[in-house]
Coordinates of C-alpha atoms and ligand atoms in Angstrom, one line a residue:
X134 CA -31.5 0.0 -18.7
X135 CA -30.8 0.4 -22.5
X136 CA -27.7 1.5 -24.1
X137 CA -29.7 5.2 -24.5
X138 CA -30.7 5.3 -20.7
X139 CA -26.7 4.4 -20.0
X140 CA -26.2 7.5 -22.0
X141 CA -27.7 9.2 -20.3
X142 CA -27.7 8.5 -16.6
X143 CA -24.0 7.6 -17.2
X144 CA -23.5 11.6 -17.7
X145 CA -25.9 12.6 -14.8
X146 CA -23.9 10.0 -12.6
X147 CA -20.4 11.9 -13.4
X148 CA -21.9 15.1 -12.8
X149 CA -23.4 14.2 -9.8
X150 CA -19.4 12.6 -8.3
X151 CA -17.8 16.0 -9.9
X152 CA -20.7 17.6 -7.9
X153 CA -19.9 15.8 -4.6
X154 CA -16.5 16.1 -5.0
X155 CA -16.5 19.7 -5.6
X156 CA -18.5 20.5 -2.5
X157 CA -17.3 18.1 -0.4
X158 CA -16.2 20.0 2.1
X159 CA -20.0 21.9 2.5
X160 CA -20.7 18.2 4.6
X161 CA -19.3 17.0 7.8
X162 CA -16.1 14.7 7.6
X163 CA -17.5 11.9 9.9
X164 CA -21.4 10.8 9.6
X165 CA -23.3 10.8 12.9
X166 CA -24.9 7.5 12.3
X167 CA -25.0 4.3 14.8
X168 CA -24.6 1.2 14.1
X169 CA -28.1 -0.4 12.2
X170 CA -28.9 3.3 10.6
X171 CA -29.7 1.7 7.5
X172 CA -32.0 -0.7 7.9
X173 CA -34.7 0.8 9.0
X174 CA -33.8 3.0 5.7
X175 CA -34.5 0.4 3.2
X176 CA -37.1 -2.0 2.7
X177 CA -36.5 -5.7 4.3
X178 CA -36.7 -7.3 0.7
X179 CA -35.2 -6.5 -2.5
X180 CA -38.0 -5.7 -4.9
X181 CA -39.8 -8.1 -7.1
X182 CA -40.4 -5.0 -9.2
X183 CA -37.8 -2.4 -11.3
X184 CA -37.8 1.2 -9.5
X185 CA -36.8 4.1 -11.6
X186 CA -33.5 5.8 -11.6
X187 CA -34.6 8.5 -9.9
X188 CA -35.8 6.6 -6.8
X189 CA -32.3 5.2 -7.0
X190 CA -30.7 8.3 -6.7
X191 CA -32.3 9.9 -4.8
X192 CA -31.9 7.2 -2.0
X193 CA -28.2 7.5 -2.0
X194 CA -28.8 11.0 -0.7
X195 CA -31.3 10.3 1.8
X196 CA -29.8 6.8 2.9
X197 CA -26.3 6.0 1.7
X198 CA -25.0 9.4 2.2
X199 CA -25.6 10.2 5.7
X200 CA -23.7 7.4 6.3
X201 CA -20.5 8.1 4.3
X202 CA -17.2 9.0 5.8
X203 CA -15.9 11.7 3.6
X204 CA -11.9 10.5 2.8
X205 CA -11.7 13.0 0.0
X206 CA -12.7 15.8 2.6
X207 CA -10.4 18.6 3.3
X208 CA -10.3 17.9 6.7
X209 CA -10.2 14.3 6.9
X210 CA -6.4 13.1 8.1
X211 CA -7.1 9.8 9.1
X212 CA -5.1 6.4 8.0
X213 CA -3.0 7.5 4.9
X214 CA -4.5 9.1 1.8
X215 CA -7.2 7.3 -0.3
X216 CA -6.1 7.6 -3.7
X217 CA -8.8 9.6 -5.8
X218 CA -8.4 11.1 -9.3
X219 CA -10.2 11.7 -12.4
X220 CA -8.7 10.0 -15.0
X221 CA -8.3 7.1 -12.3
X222 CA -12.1 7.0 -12.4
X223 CA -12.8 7.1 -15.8
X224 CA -10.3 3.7 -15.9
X225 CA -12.1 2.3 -13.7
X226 CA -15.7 3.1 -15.8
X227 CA -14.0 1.4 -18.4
X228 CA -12.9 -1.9 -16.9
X229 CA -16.2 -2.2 -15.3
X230 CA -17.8 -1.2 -19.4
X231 CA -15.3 -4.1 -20.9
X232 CA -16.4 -6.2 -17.8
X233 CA -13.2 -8.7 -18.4
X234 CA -12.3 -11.1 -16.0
X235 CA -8.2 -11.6 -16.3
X236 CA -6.6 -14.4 -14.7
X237 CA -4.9 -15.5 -17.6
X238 CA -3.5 -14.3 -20.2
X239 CA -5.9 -15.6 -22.6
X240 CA -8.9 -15.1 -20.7
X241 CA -7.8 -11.4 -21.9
X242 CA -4.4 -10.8 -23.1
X243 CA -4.3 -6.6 -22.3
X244 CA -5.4 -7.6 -18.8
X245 CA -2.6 -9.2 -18.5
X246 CA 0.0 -7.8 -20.9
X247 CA -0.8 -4.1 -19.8
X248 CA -0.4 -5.1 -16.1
X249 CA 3.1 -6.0 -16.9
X250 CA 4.1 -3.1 -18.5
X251 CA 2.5 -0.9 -15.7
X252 CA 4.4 -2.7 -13.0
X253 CA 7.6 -2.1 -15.2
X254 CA 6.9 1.8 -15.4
X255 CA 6.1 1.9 -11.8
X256 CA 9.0 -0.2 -11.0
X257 CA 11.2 2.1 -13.2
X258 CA 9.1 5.6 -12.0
X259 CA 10.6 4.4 -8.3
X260 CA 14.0 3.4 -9.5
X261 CA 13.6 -0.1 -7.7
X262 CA 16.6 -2.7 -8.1
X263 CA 16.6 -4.5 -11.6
X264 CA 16.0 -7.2 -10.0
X265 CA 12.3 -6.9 -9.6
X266 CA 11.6 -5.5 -13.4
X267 CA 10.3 -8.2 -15.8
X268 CA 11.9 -9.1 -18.4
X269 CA 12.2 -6.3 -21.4
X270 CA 14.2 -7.4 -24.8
X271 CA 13.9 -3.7 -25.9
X272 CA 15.4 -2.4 -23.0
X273 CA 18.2 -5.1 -22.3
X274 CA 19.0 -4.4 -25.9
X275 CA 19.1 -1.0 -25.8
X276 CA 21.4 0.8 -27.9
X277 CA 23.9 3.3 -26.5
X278 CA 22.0 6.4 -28.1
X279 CA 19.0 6.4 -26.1
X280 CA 18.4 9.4 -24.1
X281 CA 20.4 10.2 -20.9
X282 CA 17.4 9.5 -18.2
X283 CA 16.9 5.9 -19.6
X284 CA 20.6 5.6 -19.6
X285 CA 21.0 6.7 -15.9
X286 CA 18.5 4.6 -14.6
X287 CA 19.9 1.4 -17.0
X288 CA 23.4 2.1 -15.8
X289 CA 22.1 1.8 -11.9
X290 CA 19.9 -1.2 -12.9
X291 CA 23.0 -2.9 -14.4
X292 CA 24.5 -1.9 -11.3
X293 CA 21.9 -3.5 -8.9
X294 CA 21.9 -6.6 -11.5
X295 CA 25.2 -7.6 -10.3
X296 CA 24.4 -6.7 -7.1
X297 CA 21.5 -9.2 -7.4
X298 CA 23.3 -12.0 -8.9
X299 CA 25.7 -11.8 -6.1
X300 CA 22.9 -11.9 -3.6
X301 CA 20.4 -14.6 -5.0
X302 CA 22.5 -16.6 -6.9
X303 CA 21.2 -19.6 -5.5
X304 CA 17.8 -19.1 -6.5
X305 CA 18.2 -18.9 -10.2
X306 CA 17.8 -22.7 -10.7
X307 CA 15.5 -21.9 -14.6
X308 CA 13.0 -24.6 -13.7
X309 CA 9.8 -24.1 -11.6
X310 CA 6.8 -26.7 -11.3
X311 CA 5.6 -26.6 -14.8
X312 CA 9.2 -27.3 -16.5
X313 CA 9.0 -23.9 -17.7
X314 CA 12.4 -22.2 -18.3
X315 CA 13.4 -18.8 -17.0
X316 CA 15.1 -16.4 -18.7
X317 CA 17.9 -14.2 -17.0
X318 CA 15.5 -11.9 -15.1
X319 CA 13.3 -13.9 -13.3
X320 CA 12.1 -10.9 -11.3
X321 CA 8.0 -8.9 -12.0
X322 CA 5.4 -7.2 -10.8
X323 CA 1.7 -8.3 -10.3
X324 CA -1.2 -6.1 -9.2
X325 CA -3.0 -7.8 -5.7
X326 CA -5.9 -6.2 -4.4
X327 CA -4.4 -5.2 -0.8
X328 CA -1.2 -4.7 0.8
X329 CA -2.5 -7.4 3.4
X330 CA -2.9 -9.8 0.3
X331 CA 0.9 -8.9 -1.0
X332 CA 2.3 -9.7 2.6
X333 CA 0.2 -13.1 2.7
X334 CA 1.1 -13.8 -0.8
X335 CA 5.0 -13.1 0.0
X336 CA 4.8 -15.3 3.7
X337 CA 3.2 -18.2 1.6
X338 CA 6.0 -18.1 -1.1
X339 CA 8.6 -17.7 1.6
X340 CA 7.4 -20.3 3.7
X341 CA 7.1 -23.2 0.2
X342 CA 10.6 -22.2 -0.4
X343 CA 12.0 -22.7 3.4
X344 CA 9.6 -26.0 3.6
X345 CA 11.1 -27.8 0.1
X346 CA 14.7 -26.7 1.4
X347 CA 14.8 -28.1 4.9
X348 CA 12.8 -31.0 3.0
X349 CA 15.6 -31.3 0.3
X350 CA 17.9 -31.5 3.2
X351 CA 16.2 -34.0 5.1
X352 CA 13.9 -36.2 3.3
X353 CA 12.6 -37.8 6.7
X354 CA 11.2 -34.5 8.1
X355 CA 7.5 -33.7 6.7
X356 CA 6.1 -31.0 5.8
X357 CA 3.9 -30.4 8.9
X358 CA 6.9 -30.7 11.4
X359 CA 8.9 -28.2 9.7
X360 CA 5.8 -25.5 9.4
X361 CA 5.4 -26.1 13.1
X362 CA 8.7 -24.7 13.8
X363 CA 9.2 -21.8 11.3
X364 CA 9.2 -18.5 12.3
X365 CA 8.7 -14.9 10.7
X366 CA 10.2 -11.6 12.5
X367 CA 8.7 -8.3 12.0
X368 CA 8.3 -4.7 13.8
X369 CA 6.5 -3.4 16.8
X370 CA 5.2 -1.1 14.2
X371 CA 4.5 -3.3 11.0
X372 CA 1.1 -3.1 9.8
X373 CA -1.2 -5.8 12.2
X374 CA -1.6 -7.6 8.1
X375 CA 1.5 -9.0 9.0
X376 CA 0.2 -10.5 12.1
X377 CA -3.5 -11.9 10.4
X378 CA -0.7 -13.2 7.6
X379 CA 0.9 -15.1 10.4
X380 CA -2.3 -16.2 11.4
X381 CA -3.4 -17.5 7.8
X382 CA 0.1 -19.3 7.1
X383 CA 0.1 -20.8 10.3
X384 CA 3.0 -19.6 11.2
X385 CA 4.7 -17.6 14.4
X386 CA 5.4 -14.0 14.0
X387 CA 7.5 -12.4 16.3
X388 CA 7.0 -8.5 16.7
X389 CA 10.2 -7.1 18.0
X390 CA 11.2 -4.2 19.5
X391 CA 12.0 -0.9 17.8
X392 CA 14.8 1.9 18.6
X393 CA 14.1 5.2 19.3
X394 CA 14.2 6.6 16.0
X395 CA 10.9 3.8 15.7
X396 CA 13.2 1.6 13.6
X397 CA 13.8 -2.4 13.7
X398 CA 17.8 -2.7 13.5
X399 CA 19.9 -5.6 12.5
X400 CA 20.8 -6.5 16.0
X401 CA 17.5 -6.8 17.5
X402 CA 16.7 -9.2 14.4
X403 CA 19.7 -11.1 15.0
X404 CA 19.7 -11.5 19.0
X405 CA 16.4 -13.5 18.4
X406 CA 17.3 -14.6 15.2
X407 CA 20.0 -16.7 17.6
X408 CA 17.5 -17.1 20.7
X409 CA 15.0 -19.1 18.0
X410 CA 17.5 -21.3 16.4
X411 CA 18.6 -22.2 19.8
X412 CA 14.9 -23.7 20.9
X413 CA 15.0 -25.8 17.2
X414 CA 12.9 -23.0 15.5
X415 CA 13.5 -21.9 11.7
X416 CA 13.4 -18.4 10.8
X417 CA 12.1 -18.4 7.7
X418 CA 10.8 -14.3 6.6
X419 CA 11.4 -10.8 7.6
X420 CA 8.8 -8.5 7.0
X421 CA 10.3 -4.7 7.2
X422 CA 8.4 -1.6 6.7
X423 CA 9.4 1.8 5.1
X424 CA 6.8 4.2 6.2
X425 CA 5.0 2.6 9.1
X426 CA 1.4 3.2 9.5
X427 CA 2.0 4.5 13.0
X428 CA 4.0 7.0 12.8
X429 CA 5.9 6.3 9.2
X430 CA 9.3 5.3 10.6
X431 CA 11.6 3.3 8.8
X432 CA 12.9 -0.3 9.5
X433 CA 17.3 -0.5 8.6
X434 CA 16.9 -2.6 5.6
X435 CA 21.0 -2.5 5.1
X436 CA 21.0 -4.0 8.3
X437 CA 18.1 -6.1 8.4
X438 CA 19.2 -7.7 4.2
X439 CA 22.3 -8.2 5.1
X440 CA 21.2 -10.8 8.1
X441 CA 18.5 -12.2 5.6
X442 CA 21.3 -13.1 3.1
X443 CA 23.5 -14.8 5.3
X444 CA 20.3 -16.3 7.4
X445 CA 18.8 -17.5 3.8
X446 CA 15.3 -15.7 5.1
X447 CA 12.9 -13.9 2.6
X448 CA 13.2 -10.2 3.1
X449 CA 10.0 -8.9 2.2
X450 CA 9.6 -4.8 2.2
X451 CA 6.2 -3.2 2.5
X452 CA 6.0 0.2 1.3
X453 CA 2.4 0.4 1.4
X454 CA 1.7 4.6 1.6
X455 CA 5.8 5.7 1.8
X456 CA 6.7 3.8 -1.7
X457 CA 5.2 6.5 -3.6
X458 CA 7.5 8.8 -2.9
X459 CA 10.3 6.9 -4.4
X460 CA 9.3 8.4 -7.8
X461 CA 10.5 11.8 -6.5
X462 CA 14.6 11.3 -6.2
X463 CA 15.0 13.0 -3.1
X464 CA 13.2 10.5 -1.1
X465 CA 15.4 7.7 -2.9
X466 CA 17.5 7.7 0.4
X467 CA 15.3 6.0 2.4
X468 CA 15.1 3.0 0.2
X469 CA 18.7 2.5 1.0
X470 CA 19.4 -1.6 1.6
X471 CA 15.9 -2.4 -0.8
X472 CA 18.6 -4.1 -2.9
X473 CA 18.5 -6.7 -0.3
X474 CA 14.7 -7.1 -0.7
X475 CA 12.8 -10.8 -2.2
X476 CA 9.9 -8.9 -2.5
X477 CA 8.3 -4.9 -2.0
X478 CA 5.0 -4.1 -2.0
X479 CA 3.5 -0.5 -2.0
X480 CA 0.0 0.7 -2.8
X481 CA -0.9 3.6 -5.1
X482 CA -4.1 3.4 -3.9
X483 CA -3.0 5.2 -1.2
X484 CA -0.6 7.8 -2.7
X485 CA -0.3 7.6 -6.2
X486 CA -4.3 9.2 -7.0
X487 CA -5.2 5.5 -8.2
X488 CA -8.6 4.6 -6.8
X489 CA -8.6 1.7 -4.2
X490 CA -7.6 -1.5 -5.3
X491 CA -4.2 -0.9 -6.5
X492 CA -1.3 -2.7 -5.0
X493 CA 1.9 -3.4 -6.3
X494 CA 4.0 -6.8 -5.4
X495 CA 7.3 -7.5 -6.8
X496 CA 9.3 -10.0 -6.5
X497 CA 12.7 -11.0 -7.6
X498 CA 11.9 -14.8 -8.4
X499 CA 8.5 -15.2 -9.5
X500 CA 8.8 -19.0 -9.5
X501 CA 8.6 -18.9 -5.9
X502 CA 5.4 -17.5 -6.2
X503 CA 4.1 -20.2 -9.0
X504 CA 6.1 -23.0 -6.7
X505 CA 3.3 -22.0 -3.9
X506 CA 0.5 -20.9 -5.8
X507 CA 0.2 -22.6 -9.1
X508 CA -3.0 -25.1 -9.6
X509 CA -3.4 -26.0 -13.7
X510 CA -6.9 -27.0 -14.0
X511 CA -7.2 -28.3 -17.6
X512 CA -10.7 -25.6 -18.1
X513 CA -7.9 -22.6 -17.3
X514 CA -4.9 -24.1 -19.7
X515 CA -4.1 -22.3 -23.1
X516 CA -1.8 -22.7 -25.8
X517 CA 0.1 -19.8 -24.9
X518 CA 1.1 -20.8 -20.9
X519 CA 4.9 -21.3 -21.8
X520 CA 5.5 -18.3 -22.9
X521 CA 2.9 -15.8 -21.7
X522 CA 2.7 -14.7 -17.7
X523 CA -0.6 -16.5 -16.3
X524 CA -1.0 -13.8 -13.0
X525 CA -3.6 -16.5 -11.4
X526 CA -0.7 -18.8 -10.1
X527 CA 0.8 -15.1 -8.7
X528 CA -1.7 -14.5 -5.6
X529 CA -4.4 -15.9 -4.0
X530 CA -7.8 -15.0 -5.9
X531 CA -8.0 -16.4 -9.5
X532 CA -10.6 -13.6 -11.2
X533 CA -8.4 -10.4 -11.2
X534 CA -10.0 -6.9 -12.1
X535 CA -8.4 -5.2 -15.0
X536 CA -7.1 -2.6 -12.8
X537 CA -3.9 -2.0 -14.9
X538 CA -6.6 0.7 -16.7
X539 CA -6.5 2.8 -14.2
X540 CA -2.8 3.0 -13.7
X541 CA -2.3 3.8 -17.4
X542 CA -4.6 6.2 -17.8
X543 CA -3.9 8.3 -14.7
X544 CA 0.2 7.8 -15.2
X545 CA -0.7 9.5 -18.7
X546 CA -2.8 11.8 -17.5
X547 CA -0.7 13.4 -14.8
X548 CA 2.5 12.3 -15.9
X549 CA 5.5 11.7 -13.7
X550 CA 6.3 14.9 -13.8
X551 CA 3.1 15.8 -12.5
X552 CA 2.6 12.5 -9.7
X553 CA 5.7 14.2 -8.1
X554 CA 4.6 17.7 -8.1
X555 CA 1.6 16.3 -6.1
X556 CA 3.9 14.0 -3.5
X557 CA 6.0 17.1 -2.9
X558 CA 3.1 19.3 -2.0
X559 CA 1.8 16.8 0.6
X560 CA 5.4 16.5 2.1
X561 CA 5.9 20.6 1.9
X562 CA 2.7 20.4 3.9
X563 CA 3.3 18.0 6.7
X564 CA 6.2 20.3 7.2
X565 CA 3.8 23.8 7.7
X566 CA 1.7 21.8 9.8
X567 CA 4.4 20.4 11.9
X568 CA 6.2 24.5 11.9
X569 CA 2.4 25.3 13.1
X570 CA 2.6 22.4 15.9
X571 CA 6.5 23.6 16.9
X572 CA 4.7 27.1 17.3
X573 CA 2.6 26.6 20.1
X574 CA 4.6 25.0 23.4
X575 CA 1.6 23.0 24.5
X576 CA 2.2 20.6 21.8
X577 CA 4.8 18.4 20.9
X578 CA 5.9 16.4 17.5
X579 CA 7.1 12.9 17.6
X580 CA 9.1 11.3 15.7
X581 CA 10.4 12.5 11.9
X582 CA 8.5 14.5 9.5
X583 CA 9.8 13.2 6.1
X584 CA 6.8 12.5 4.2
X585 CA 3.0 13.5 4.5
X586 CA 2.8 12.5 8.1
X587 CA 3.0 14.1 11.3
X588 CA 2.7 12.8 14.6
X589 CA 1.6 15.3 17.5
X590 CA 0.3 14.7 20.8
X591 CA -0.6 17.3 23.6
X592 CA 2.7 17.5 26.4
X593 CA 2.0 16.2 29.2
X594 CA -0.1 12.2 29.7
X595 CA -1.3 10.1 26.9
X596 CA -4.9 10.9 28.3
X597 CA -4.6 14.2 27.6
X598 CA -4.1 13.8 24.2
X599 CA -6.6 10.9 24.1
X600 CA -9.5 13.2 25.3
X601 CA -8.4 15.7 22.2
X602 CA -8.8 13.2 19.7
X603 CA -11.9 12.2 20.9
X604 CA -13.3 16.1 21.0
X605 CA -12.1 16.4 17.8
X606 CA -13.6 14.0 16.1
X607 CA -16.7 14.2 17.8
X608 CA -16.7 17.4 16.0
X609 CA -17.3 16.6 13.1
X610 CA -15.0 18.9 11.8
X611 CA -12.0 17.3 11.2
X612 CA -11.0 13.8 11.6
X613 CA -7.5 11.8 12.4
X614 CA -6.5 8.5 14.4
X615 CA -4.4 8.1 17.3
X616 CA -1.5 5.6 17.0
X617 CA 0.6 4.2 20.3
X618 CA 5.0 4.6 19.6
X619 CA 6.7 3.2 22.7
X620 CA 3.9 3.8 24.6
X621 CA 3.4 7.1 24.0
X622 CA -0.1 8.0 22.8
X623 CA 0.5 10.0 19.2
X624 CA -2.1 12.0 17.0
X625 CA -1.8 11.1 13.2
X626 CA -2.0 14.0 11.1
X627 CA -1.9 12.7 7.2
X628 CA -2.2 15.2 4.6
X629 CA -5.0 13.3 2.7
X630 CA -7.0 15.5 0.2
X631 CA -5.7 15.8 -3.7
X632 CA -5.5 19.5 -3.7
X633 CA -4.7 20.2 0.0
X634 CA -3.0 23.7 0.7
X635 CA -1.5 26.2 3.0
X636 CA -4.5 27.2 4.3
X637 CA -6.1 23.8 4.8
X638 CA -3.6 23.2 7.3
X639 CA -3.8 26.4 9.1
X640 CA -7.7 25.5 9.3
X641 CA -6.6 22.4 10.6
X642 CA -4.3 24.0 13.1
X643 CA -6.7 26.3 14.1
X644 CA -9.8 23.8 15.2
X645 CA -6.9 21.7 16.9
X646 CA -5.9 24.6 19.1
X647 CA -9.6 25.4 19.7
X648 CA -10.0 21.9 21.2
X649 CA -6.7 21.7 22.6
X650 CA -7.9 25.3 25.0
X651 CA -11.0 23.6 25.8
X652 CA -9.5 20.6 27.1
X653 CA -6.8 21.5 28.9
X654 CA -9.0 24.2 30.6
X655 CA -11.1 21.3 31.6
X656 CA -8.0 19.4 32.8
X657 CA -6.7 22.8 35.0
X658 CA -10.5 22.5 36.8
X659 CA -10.0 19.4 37.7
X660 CA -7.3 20.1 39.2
X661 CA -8.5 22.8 41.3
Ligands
PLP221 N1 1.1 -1.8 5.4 C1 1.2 -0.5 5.7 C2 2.5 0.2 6.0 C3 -0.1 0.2 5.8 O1 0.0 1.5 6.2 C4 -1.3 -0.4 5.5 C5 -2.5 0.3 5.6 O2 -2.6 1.4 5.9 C6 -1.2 -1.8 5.2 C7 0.0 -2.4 5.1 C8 -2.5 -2.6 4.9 O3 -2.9 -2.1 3.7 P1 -4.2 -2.8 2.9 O4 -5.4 -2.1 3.5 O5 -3.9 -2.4 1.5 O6 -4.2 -4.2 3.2

């Protein structure tokens, strides 16, 4: 393909997405494929020969597809939302056109340079503690006559700053591995590719930190001996990433018991906190969640930070799909304790209309993350490492995408003003939905509706509501998962697509109540 052919089938390719976008919902949410459909589809070799565009395209079509689960669907309400927007994928287009590979700063200063500053507005669009915002001469200099938003939200970071100096004064030490000096903040943001990666990445600087202390304490003990006995604590409910984290690190990871409100509290955390220490174990990380992915509940962090601090455990916060909402004030309240937080991770390629992979990590010391991660081969050195941020010693893979594009242009694009507007339509949403639920008796809501989710289930056994799911999504027509809270069996009901409205969830409401009369005059059959 030549630069005139790119032309040109670069302009058919965006009319053909604005085309499938547009009449999306003409095509069934789910595809009726089985496992091995494709196969057959496509020849057993790739082929020795070029084929024309055309025969390209028009295999995705026929082939590809048939076999494509529609997330941008009106109807689909599965998972979370899959973040989807224009000028997301025109960001995209062009870090795939400048086809950088960024895992250092001089293997593409931008990549690097405009990631930070992304991370910073992000950090800043959420109000998150000071603690976690890089470094900024301009803004720690500010001068008093800068407008009255920035000064609000300085005044609460200089709040939170001493906040954070009381809590984490011990880890300000100014060295890490390389010699390198930190400055006051020693706090940033890195883009990962997955919230999975973000936990990992947090468990593996938490447990480097926990192994050189108890090794600074006692020389004799080795590494090994001390990894065999640490311990992480999470939620019933956490994402299972925590888990497959555990899993990777080597580690134990207990998954305690929620209240009824779906929340892990302080006590629970410190009863085996206690139990562990007793048996020679050491607690090492606590992974809490804001805005579970089963039913979006959220884990006491005052509670939970406050046993962290006195523990010395890593607090880590994932705020995979609820994070988002932090840009919108009102939702500020359930951040309450995040103060307490080593590290927070939230994705806005679920709810910020950034195309998957987006995910945000902060941390508060970011030489724990080099202290874990950093290898300095000499083909990856530069002149520039003392002073520039080198994002490969920040996670696990060393190519990164330039995927800071996206986040500029779409944060541009909308605006804050206009990311809100769309967060606050999907919460005013879950709320008709859940009114439409609370309307007919057969059904019940569990659990609180305070963002885009809503959990419902059939009254009565968790088979009952089993067999709707399974009608409905067999349908075609709509699709959601089921979650388990407690043991009761709950139907997840995510308001997904960009531009959902009121009558997308009446539609919804509708097929559910059509399913919901077939099945339960099934069920009153059976029962004679
Ligand atoms: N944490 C929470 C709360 C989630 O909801 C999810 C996914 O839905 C994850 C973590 C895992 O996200 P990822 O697919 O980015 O690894």
């Amino acid at each position: 393909m030549d630069d005139t052919e790119f032309r040109r089938r670069g302009k058919e390719m965006i009319d053909y997405i604005a085309d499938y976008l547009k009449h999306i919902k003409e095509r069934r949410v789910t595809p009726e494929v089985e496992p091995g459909y494709l196969r057959p589809m496509l020849p057993k070799n790739a082929p020795e020969k070029s084929e024309t565009w055309e025969n390209i395209m028009e295999d995705v079509e026929r082939a590809i597809m048939p076999g494509i689960t529609h997330w941008q669907h009106p109807r689909f309400h599965a998972y979370f939302p899959a973040g989807n927007s224009y000028p997301s994928i025109l960001g995209e287009m062009l870090s795939a056109g400048v086809g950088i590979v960024g895992f250092s700063w001089a293997a593409s200063p931008a990549c690097t340079e405009l990631e930070t500053i992304m991370l910073d507005w992000i950090g800043r669009m959420m109000a998150l503690p000071a603690g976690f915002l890089p470094f900024d001469p301009s803004r720690d200099n500010k001068d008093s006559d800068d407008d009255e938003e920035d000064d609000e939200e300085l005044c609460s970071e200089s709040d939170e700053e001493s906040r954070d100096d009381d809590l984490h004064d011990s880890i300000s030490n100014g060295e890490n591995n390389h010699g390198q000096k930190s400055t006051r903040h020693i706090g940033g943001g890195v883009l990962l590719g997955s919230a999975s990666e973000c936990i990992l990445v947090a468990m593996l600087a938490a447990r480097t930190k926990k192994i050189t202390s108890k090794r600074q304490a006692d020389p004799l003990m080795e590494d090994g001996q001390i990894l065999a006995r640490l311990v992480c604590y999470t939620s019933k409910l956490a994402h299972s990433c925590v888990e497959k984290a555990g899993l990777i690190a080597m580690v134990r990871v207990r998954q305690l018991a929620v209240d009824e409100h779906f929340s892990l509290r302080g006590k629970t955390l410190e009863e085996c906190i206690r139990a562990d220490k007793e048996k020679g174990l050491i607690p090492f990380l606590v992974s809490g969640t804001l805005g579970t992915t089963s039913c979006c509940s959220y884990d006491n962090l005052e509670e939970i930070g406050e046993i962290c601090q006195r523990e010395k455990l890593w607090f880590h916060v994932d705020g995979a799909y609820a994070g988002s909402a932090f840009i919108c004030e009102e939702y500020r309240y359930i951040m309450k304790g995040l103060q307490y937080a080593d590290s927070f991770n939230t994705n806005p390629n679920k709810w910020l209309l950034m195309n998957f992979d987006c995910s945000c990590f902060w941390v508060r010391d970011k030489f724990a993350l080099i202290n874990a991660m950093s290898v300095d081969p000499l083909y990856l050195q530069h002149k520039h490492a003392q002073k520039a941020v080198d994002y490969r010693h920040w996670g696990v893979a060393l190519s990164r995408r330039f995927r800071s594009l996206k986040l500029w242009f779409t944060i541009r694009s909308y605006g804050i003003e206009g990311l809100r507007h769309y967060i606050r339509e999907h919460c005013r949403l879950a709320k008709v939905f859940a009114s439409l639920i609370s309307m007919d008796n057969r059904f019940e809501t569990i659990g609180d509706v305070t963002l885009g989710l809503v959990c419902f289930r059939l009254k009565g056994s968790n088979k009952l509501s089993q067999k709707l799911l399974l009608s409905l999504n067999d349908s075609g027509l709509i699709h959601m998962v089921p979650s388990m809270v407690n043991d009761i069996y709950i139907i997840r009901f995510a308001v997904c697509a960009k531009h959902a409205n009121d009558d997308d969830m009446r539609i919804a409401f509708n097929i559910i109540q059509e399913h919901a009369d077939d099945i339960l005059a099934e069920y009153r059959a059976q029962r004679g």
